[in-house]
């Protein structure tokens, strides 16, 4: 049972509740015990003061001894305590306890009997003679009982005559505490019973979505990415469920991209291979004899091999970039000159489609720290992208803005634009916004551009609206002066 998470949670809840109840119970019993003892001591002290006043009257006004003893007996019985009246030397003058009472001058035999049991410590007599009270809890060995002892002074003619001592057993307090411990044990048992029910329910409540997520994870491992966790909550488990659902959605999307990529690469390779085979066969069997046709066939075969080479190079570049194995040669680069050179190379391609390729960069730009060849590759990817998806009569503008630490390069086109739902994924490898961006290529160019810029410590971005063109941009660090 305790090898499972639900079992561990169940045991944890029970242990925490048990410890909490025990601590609270013990603290409460100690506090209650102290309160009862203090309350009893205060009550005894009040009774002792009352006896002290009556005793002063008794000795000063010669009250009838029988009335005095009747008073002492009544007080003794009412508070279940022994009452001792002693002089300043500790000699017992009167007493009432356990059915034995008397006054020294009248009942000497009883007083001798009491003296066998009661011994007032000298330290108590000294405190009384100093005008102080006595409050103590002690075990009396001769009667094998723990007693609360209260002592107060008695004055005659403004002089300390002796003291009133009350001895009260704490058996009743012990009985209360014992009863309370029994109640505490019953409460602990009931708390554990209720806690076990609640803990089992809470454990299952927590474990249920985790089991569901485990099932979903196994399904995803088997290639089923359409499964979802049906659990809504704002706590950590809810966030985990949403993360797993997001993982499933992303895995499904990436799996679709992978399949599309394989299909695209297969198509990209099959098309030139089919063309190469189609033009090689007549050359091999000699059916083509015209020199001009032979040269044209050779040119087509050569172009198709270049097309395959570009695709393979793109795949290798992306693999090296993502694995961190591509080395870059960083040095100060005059970005405006690099952009001019790239535009010059791309201009024939733009002219063939009737597209204006416009340079719009300040001439006094600060140099950037970059690998010139790789940044040229990024520019060619973005400009080629703009030309490819801009119609005749449109334009592609390459602009640059200098900031404090970075230079921002923007490539804007007046093409068909990109759907909003595709913008988030446009830089992902293998991704193609087919409806808006055509179906040529394997969808690797923008992914390569992003990896190169990130390798330079910059960032990429895109803004686009359907029918209004797109703006691709990247940032690159300025060279330190």
Coordinates of C-alpha atoms in Angstrom, one line a residue:
X1 CA 0.0 0.0 0.0
X2 CA 2.7 2.5 1.0
X3 CA 4.6 1.9 -2.2
X4 CA 2.0 3.9 -4.1
X5 CA 1.7 7.7 -4.1
X6 CA -1.9 7.4 -2.7
X7 CA -0.6 5.2 0.1
X8 CA 2.1 7.7 1.0
X9 CA -0.3 10.6 0.9
X10 CA -2.7 8.6 3.1
X11 CA 0.0 7.8 5.6
X12 CA 1.3 11.4 5.6
X13 CA -2.2 12.8 6.3
X14 CA -2.7 10.3 9.2
X15 CA 0.7 11.0 10.7
X16 CA 0.3 14.8 10.5
X17 CA -3.2 14.7 12.0
X18 CA -2.1 12.3 14.8
X19 CA 0.9 14.4 15.7
X20 CA -1.2 17.6 15.6
X21 CA -4.0 16.1 17.8
X22 CA -1.4 14.8 20.3
X23 CA 0.5 18.0 20.5
X24 CA -2.7 20.1 20.9
X25 CA -4.1 17.6 23.5
X26 CA -0.9 17.5 25.5
X27 CA -0.5 21.3 25.5
X28 CA -4.2 21.7 26.4
X29 CA -4.0 19.2 29.2
X30 CA -0.8 20.9 30.6
X31 CA -2.4 24.3 30.4
X32 CA -5.7 23.1 31.9
X33 CA -3.7 21.3 34.7
X34 CA -1.8 24.5 35.5
X35 CA -5.1 26.5 35.4
X36 CA -6.8 24.1 37.8
X37 CA -3.9 24.1 40.2
X38 CA -3.6 27.9 40.1
X39 CA -7.4 28.3 40.6
X40 CA -7.3 25.9 43.5
X41 CA -4.3 27.7 45.0
X42 CA -6.1 31.0 44.7
X43 CA -9.2 29.6 46.3
X44 CA -7.2 28.2 49.2
X45 CA -5.4 31.5 49.6
X46 CA -8.7 33.3 49.9
X47 CA -9.9 30.8 52.5
X48 CA -6.6 31.1 54.4
X49 CA -7.0 34.9 54.5
X50 CA -10.6 34.4 55.7
X51 CA -9.4 32.1 58.5
X52 CA -6.6 34.5 59.3
X53 CA -9.1 37.3 59.9
X54 CA -11.4 35.1 62.1
X55 CA -8.3 33.8 64.0
X56 CA -7.2 37.4 64.7
X57 CA -10.7 38.0 66.1
X58 CA -10.6 34.8 68.1
X59 CA -7.4 35.6 69.9
X60 CA -8.1 39.2 70.4
X61 CA -11.7 39.1 71.5
X62 CA -11.9 35.7 73.2
X63 CA -14.5 34.1 70.9
X64 CA -16.0 30.9 72.1
X65 CA -13.5 28.1 71.2
X66 CA -16.4 25.8 70.1
X67 CA -17.6 28.3 67.6
X68 CA -14.0 28.8 66.3
X69 CA -13.5 25.1 65.9
X70 CA -16.9 24.8 64.2
X71 CA -15.8 27.4 61.7
X72 CA -12.5 25.6 61.1
X73 CA -14.3 22.3 60.6
X74 CA -16.7 23.9 58.2
X75 CA -13.9 25.5 56.1
X76 CA -11.9 22.3 56.2
X77 CA -14.8 20.2 54.8
X78 CA -15.8 22.8 52.3
X79 CA -12.4 22.9 50.6
X80 CA -11.4 19.4 51.4
X81 CA -8.2 20.6 53.1
X82 CA -6.4 20.4 56.4
X83 CA -6.4 23.6 58.4
X84 CA -3.5 24.3 60.7
X85 CA -3.1 27.3 62.9
X86 CA 0.5 27.7 64.2
X87 CA 2.3 30.4 66.2
X88 CA 5.5 32.1 65.1
X89 CA 7.6 29.3 66.5
X90 CA 5.7 26.7 64.5
X91 CA 3.8 25.3 67.4
X92 CA 0.3 24.1 66.3
X93 CA -2.4 26.1 68.1
X94 CA -5.4 24.6 66.4
X95 CA -6.2 22.2 63.6
X96 CA -9.0 20.6 61.6
X97 CA -8.5 17.7 59.2
X98 CA -9.7 14.1 58.5
X99 CA -12.3 14.3 61.2
X100 CA -9.7 15.3 63.9
X101 CA -9.8 18.8 65.2
X102 CA -9.1 20.7 68.3
X103 CA -7.4 23.5 70.1
X104 CA -4.1 22.9 72.0
X105 CA -5.3 24.1 75.4
X106 CA -8.5 21.9 75.3
X107 CA -7.6 18.8 73.4
X108 CA -4.0 17.9 74.0
X109 CA -4.4 14.3 73.1
X110 CA -5.8 15.1 69.7
X111 CA -3.0 17.7 69.1
X112 CA -0.4 15.1 70.0
X113 CA -2.0 12.8 67.5
X114 CA -1.9 15.5 64.8
X115 CA 1.7 16.4 65.5
X116 CA 2.6 12.9 64.4
X117 CA 1.4 13.7 60.9
X118 CA 1.9 17.4 60.4
X119 CA 5.3 19.0 60.4
X120 CA 5.5 22.6 59.3
X121 CA 8.9 23.2 57.7
X122 CA 11.0 25.9 59.3
X123 CA 11.3 27.7 55.9
X124 CA 7.5 28.2 55.9
X125 CA 7.6 29.6 59.4
X126 CA 10.4 32.0 58.4
X127 CA 8.4 33.2 55.4
X128 CA 5.3 33.8 57.6
X129 CA 7.4 35.6 60.2
X130 CA 8.7 37.9 57.5
X131 CA 5.1 38.7 56.5
X132 CA 5.2 36.7 53.2
X133 CA 2.8 34.1 51.9
X134 CA 3.6 30.4 51.3
X135 CA 2.5 28.7 48.2
X136 CA 4.0 25.2 47.5
X137 CA 3.3 21.8 46.0
X138 CA 5.1 19.0 47.8
X139 CA 4.8 15.3 48.5
X140 CA 4.4 14.4 52.1
X141 CA 6.3 11.2 52.6
X142 CA 4.6 10.3 56.0
X143 CA 1.2 10.1 54.4
X144 CA 2.4 9.4 50.8
X145 CA 0.3 12.2 49.2
X146 CA 1.1 15.3 47.1
X147 CA -0.3 18.4 48.6
X148 CA -0.8 22.0 47.8
X149 CA 0.4 24.1 50.8
X150 CA -0.9 27.6 51.4
X151 CA 0.3 29.8 54.2
X152 CA -0.7 33.3 55.3
X153 CA 0.4 35.4 58.3
X154 CA -1.8 36.1 61.3
X155 CA -1.4 39.4 63.1
X156 CA -2.3 40.4 66.6
X157 CA -1.9 44.1 67.6
X158 CA -0.1 44.7 64.3
X159 CA 2.5 42.1 65.1
X160 CA 2.8 38.7 63.4
X161 CA 1.5 36.1 65.8
X162 CA 1.8 33.1 63.6
X163 CA 0.2 31.7 60.4
X164 CA -2.7 29.8 58.8
X165 CA -1.6 26.7 56.8
X166 CA -3.9 24.9 54.5
X167 CA -2.9 21.4 53.1
X168 CA -5.0 20.2 50.2
X169 CA -4.4 17.0 48.2
X170 CA -4.3 17.2 44.4
X171 CA -5.9 13.9 43.9
X172 CA -9.0 15.6 42.5
X173 CA -6.8 17.5 40.0
X174 CA -5.1 14.2 39.0
X175 CA -8.5 12.7 38.5
X176 CA -9.6 15.5 36.2
X177 CA -6.4 15.2 34.2
X178 CA -6.7 11.4 34.0
X179 CA -10.3 11.8 32.7
X180 CA -9.0 14.3 30.2
X181 CA -6.3 12.0 29.0
X182 CA -9.0 9.3 28.5
X183 CA -11.0 11.9 26.5
X184 CA -7.8 12.8 24.5
X185 CA -7.3 9.1 23.6
X186 CA -10.9 8.8 22.5
X187 CA -10.5 12.0 20.5
X188 CA -7.3 10.8 18.8
X189 CA -9.0 7.5 17.9
X190 CA -12.0 9.4 16.4
X191 CA -9.7 11.9 14.7
X192 CA -7.7 9.0 13.1
X193 CA -10.9 7.3 12.0
X194 CA -12.3 10.5 10.4
X195 CA -8.8 11.4 9.0
X196 CA -8.5 8.0 7.4
X197 CA -11.8 8.5 5.6
X198 CA -10.9 12.1 4.5
X199 CA -7.3 11.1 3.7
X200 CA -8.5 8.2 1.5
X201 CA -10.9 10.5 -0.3
X202 CA -8.3 13.3 -0.8
X203 CA -5.6 10.8 -1.9
X204 CA -7.9 9.4 -4.6
X205 CA -8.9 12.9 -5.6
X206 CA -5.3 13.7 -6.2
X207 CA -4.3 10.4 -7.7
X208 CA -7.2 10.2 -10.1
X209 CA -5.9 12.9 -12.5
X210 CA -2.3 11.6 -12.2
X211 CA -3.5 8.1 -13.2
X212 CA -5.3 9.7 -16.1
X213 CA -2.1 11.6 -17.1
X214 CA -0.1 8.4 -16.9
X215 CA -2.5 6.7 -19.2
X216 CA -2.3 9.7 -21.6
X217 CA 1.6 9.6 -21.5
X218 CA 1.6 5.9 -22.4
X219 CA -0.8 6.6 -25.2
X220 CA 1.5 9.4 -26.5
X221 CA 4.5 7.1 -26.3
X222 CA 2.6 4.8 -28.6
X223 CA 2.0 7.6 -31.1
X224 CA -1.6 8.7 -30.2
X225 CA -1.4 12.5 -29.8
X226 CA -5.1 13.1 -29.9
X227 CA -5.7 12.1 -26.3
X228 CA -6.3 14.9 -23.8
X229 CA -6.5 15.1 -20.0
X230 CA -10.0 16.1 -18.9
X231 CA -9.1 17.9 -15.7
X232 CA -9.6 21.6 -14.9
X233 CA -7.9 23.1 -11.8
X234 CA -5.8 26.1 -11.0
X235 CA -3.3 24.1 -8.8
X236 CA -0.1 22.4 -9.7
X237 CA -1.9 19.3 -10.9
X238 CA -4.1 21.4 -13.1
X239 CA -1.1 23.1 -14.6
X240 CA 0.6 19.7 -15.2
X241 CA -2.6 18.6 -17.0
X242 CA -2.6 21.6 -19.2
X243 CA 1.1 21.2 -19.9
X244 CA 0.6 17.5 -20.9
X245 CA -2.3 18.6 -23.2
X246 CA 0.0 21.2 -24.7
X247 CA 2.7 18.6 -25.1
X248 CA 0.2 16.3 -26.9
X249 CA -0.9 19.2 -29.2
X250 CA 2.7 20.2 -29.9
X251 CA 3.8 16.6 -30.5
X252 CA 0.8 16.1 -32.8
X253 CA 1.8 19.3 -34.7
X254 CA 5.5 18.3 -34.9
X255 CA 4.6 14.8 -36.0
X256 CA 2.4 16.3 -38.8
X257 CA 5.3 18.6 -39.7
X258 CA 7.6 15.6 -39.7
X259 CA 5.3 13.7 -42.0
X260 CA 4.9 16.7 -44.2
X261 CA 8.7 17.2 -44.2
X262 CA 9.3 13.6 -45.3
X263 CA 6.7 14.0 -48.0
X264 CA 8.2 17.3 -49.1
X265 CA 11.8 16.0 -49.1
X266 CA 10.6 12.9 -50.9
X267 CA 8.9 15.1 -53.5
X268 CA 11.9 17.4 -53.7
X269 CA 14.2 14.5 -54.4
X270 CA 11.9 12.5 -56.5
X271 CA 11.1 15.4 -58.9
X272 CA 14.7 16.1 -59.9
X273 CA 15.6 12.4 -59.9
X274 CA 12.6 11.7 -62.2
X275 CA 13.7 14.5 -64.5
X276 CA 17.3 13.3 -64.5
X277 CA 16.3 9.8 -65.3
X278 CA 13.9 11.1 -68.0
X279 CA 16.6 13.0 -69.7
X280 CA 19.4 10.5 -69.2
X281 CA 17.5 7.6 -70.8
X282 CA 17.3 9.1 -74.3
X283 CA 21.0 10.2 -74.0
X284 CA 22.0 6.6 -73.1
X285 CA 20.0 4.8 -75.7
X286 CA 21.1 7.3 -78.4
X287 CA 17.6 8.5 -79.4
X288 CA 18.7 12.1 -79.0
X289 CA 21.3 13.0 -81.6
X290 CA 20.9 16.7 -82.1
X291 CA 23.8 18.6 -80.5
X292 CA 21.6 21.4 -79.2
X293 CA 19.2 18.9 -77.6
X294 CA 22.0 17.1 -76.0
X295 CA 23.4 20.3 -74.5
X296 CA 19.9 21.3 -73.3
X297 CA 19.4 17.8 -71.7
X298 CA 22.8 18.2 -70.0
X299 CA 21.9 21.6 -68.7
X300 CA 18.6 20.3 -67.3
X301 CA 20.3 17.4 -65.6
X302 CA 22.9 19.8 -64.1
X303 CA 20.3 22.1 -62.8
X304 CA 18.4 19.3 -61.2
X305 CA 21.5 18.0 -59.4
X306 CA 22.1 21.5 -58.1
X307 CA 18.6 21.6 -56.8
X308 CA 19.2 18.3 -54.9
X309 CA 22.5 19.6 -53.6
X310 CA 20.8 22.8 -52.2
X311 CA 18.2 20.7 -50.4
X312 CA 20.9 18.4 -48.9
X313 CA 23.0 21.4 -47.9
X314 CA 20.0 23.0 -46.2
X315 CA 19.4 19.8 -44.2
X316 CA 23.0 19.6 -43.2
X317 CA 23.2 23.2 -42.3
X318 CA 20.1 23.0 -40.1
X319 CA 21.4 19.8 -38.4
X320 CA 24.8 21.4 -37.6
X321 CA 23.2 24.6 -36.4
X322 CA 20.8 22.8 -34.0
X323 CA 23.5 20.5 -32.7
X324 CA 25.9 23.4 -32.1
X325 CA 28.5 21.9 -34.4
X326 CA 28.5 24.8 -36.9
X327 CA 31.5 27.1 -36.2
X328 CA 31.1 30.8 -36.9
X329 CA 33.8 33.3 -37.6
X330 CA 32.8 36.5 -35.8
X331 CA 34.4 39.7 -36.8
X332 CA 33.3 43.4 -37.4
X333 CA 31.1 43.6 -40.6
X334 CA 29.9 46.7 -42.4
X335 CA 26.3 45.6 -42.7
X336 CA 25.2 48.2 -45.2
X337 CA 27.8 47.0 -47.7
X338 CA 26.9 43.4 -47.1
X339 CA 23.2 44.2 -47.8
X340 CA 24.2 46.1 -51.0
X341 CA 26.1 43.0 -52.2
X342 CA 23.3 40.6 -51.5
X343 CA 20.7 42.9 -53.2
X344 CA 23.0 43.0 -56.3
X345 CA 23.1 39.2 -56.3
X346 CA 19.4 38.8 -55.9
X347 CA 18.4 41.6 -58.4
X348 CA 18.3 39.4 -61.5
X349 CA 15.9 37.1 -59.7
X350 CA 13.7 40.0 -58.8
X351 CA 13.9 41.5 -62.3
X352 CA 12.8 38.3 -63.8
X353 CA 9.5 38.5 -61.8
X354 CA 9.1 42.2 -62.4
X355 CA 9.6 43.0 -58.7
X356 CA 11.4 46.0 -57.4
X357 CA 14.3 45.2 -54.9
X358 CA 14.8 48.3 -52.8
X359 CA 17.8 49.2 -50.6
X360 CA 16.9 51.5 -47.7
X361 CA 19.8 51.6 -45.2
X362 CA 21.8 54.5 -43.7
X363 CA 25.3 54.9 -45.1
X364 CA 27.1 55.6 -41.8
X365 CA 25.9 52.5 -39.9
X366 CA 28.2 51.1 -37.1
X367 CA 29.7 47.7 -37.9
X368 CA 28.2 44.6 -36.4
X369 CA 29.9 41.6 -34.9
X370 CA 29.0 38.7 -37.2
X371 CA 30.0 35.9 -39.4
X372 CA 29.7 37.6 -42.8
X373 CA 28.9 34.5 -44.8
X374 CA 26.2 33.4 -42.4
X375 CA 24.5 36.8 -42.3
X376 CA 24.6 36.9 -46.1
X377 CA 22.9 33.5 -46.0
X378 CA 20.1 34.9 -43.8
X379 CA 19.6 37.9 -46.0
X380 CA 19.4 35.7 -49.1
X381 CA 16.8 33.5 -47.4
X382 CA 14.6 36.4 -46.4
X383 CA 15.0 38.3 -49.7
X384 CA 14.4 35.0 -51.7
X385 CA 11.3 34.4 -49.6
X386 CA 10.0 37.9 -50.3
X387 CA 10.6 37.6 -54.1
X388 CA 9.1 34.1 -54.2
X389 CA 5.8 35.2 -52.7
X390 CA 5.4 38.6 -54.1
X391 CA 3.5 39.0 -57.4
X392 CA 4.6 41.0 -60.5
X393 CA 4.7 44.7 -59.9
X394 CA 5.3 44.3 -56.2
X395 CA 8.4 45.3 -54.2
X396 CA 10.8 43.9 -51.6
X397 CA 12.5 46.5 -49.3
X398 CA 15.6 45.8 -47.2
X399 CA 16.0 48.3 -44.4
X400 CA 18.2 48.7 -41.4
X401 CA 17.8 50.7 -38.1
X402 CA 20.6 51.3 -35.6
X403 CA 19.8 51.0 -31.9
X404 CA 21.9 51.3 -28.8
X405 CA 23.4 47.8 -28.8
X406 CA 21.7 46.2 -31.8
X407 CA 21.1 46.8 -35.5
X408 CA 17.6 45.7 -36.7
X409 CA 17.3 44.5 -40.3
X410 CA 13.8 44.4 -41.9
X411 CA 12.9 42.7 -45.2
X412 CA 9.4 43.8 -46.2
X413 CA 7.4 42.5 -49.2
X414 CA 4.0 43.3 -50.7
X415 CA 3.1 39.7 -51.2
X416 CA 0.2 37.6 -50.2
X417 CA 0.9 37.7 -46.5
X418 CA 0.7 34.9 -43.9
X419 CA -2.3 33.8 -41.9
X420 CA -2.3 34.9 -38.2
X421 CA -2.5 31.3 -37.0
X422 CA 0.7 30.4 -38.9
X423 CA 2.8 33.3 -37.6
X424 CA 3.6 31.5 -34.4
X425 CA 5.1 28.5 -36.2
X426 CA 6.6 30.2 -39.3
X427 CA 10.2 29.9 -38.0
X428 CA 9.9 26.2 -37.0
X429 CA 11.7 23.6 -39.0
X430 CA 9.7 21.8 -41.7
X431 CA 6.8 24.3 -41.3
X432 CA 5.2 25.8 -44.4
X433 CA 2.1 28.0 -44.4
X434 CA 0.9 26.3 -47.5
X435 CA -2.2 28.2 -48.2
X436 CA -0.5 31.6 -48.2
X437 CA 3.1 30.8 -49.0
X438 CA 3.0 28.3 -51.8
X439 CA 4.3 24.7 -51.7
X440 CA 7.9 25.0 -53.1
X441 CA 10.8 24.0 -51.0
X442 CA 11.0 21.9 -47.8
X443 CA 10.3 24.6 -45.3
X444 CA 13.9 24.8 -44.0
X445 CA 15.0 28.4 -45.0
X446 CA 13.4 30.3 -42.2
X447 CA 14.4 27.7 -39.6
X448 CA 18.0 28.0 -40.8
X449 CA 17.8 31.8 -40.6
X450 CA 16.5 31.7 -37.1
X451 CA 19.2 29.3 -35.9
X452 CA 21.9 31.5 -37.4
X453 CA 20.6 34.7 -35.8
X454 CA 20.3 33.0 -32.4
X455 CA 23.8 31.8 -32.8
X456 CA 24.8 35.4 -33.1
X457 CA 22.9 36.4 -29.9
X458 CA 20.1 38.1 -31.8
X459 CA 16.4 37.5 -32.3
X460 CA 13.9 37.1 -35.2
X461 CA 10.4 38.3 -35.7
X462 CA 7.6 38.6 -38.3
X463 CA 4.5 40.7 -38.9
X464 CA 2.0 40.0 -41.6
X465 CA -1.5 40.4 -42.8
X466 CA -3.2 38.5 -45.5
X467 CA -3.1 40.5 -48.7
X468 CA -0.9 43.2 -47.3
X469 CA 2.5 41.5 -47.3
X470 CA 4.9 40.6 -44.6
X471 CA 7.8 42.1 -42.6
X472 CA 10.6 39.7 -41.5
X473 CA 13.2 41.2 -39.2
X474 CA 16.2 40.2 -37.2
X475 CA 18.6 41.9 -34.8
X476 CA 22.3 41.6 -34.5
X477 CA 24.8 43.0 -32.0
X478 CA 26.9 46.0 -32.8
X479 CA 30.7 45.5 -32.7
X480 CA 32.4 47.1 -29.7
X481 CA 34.4 50.1 -30.4

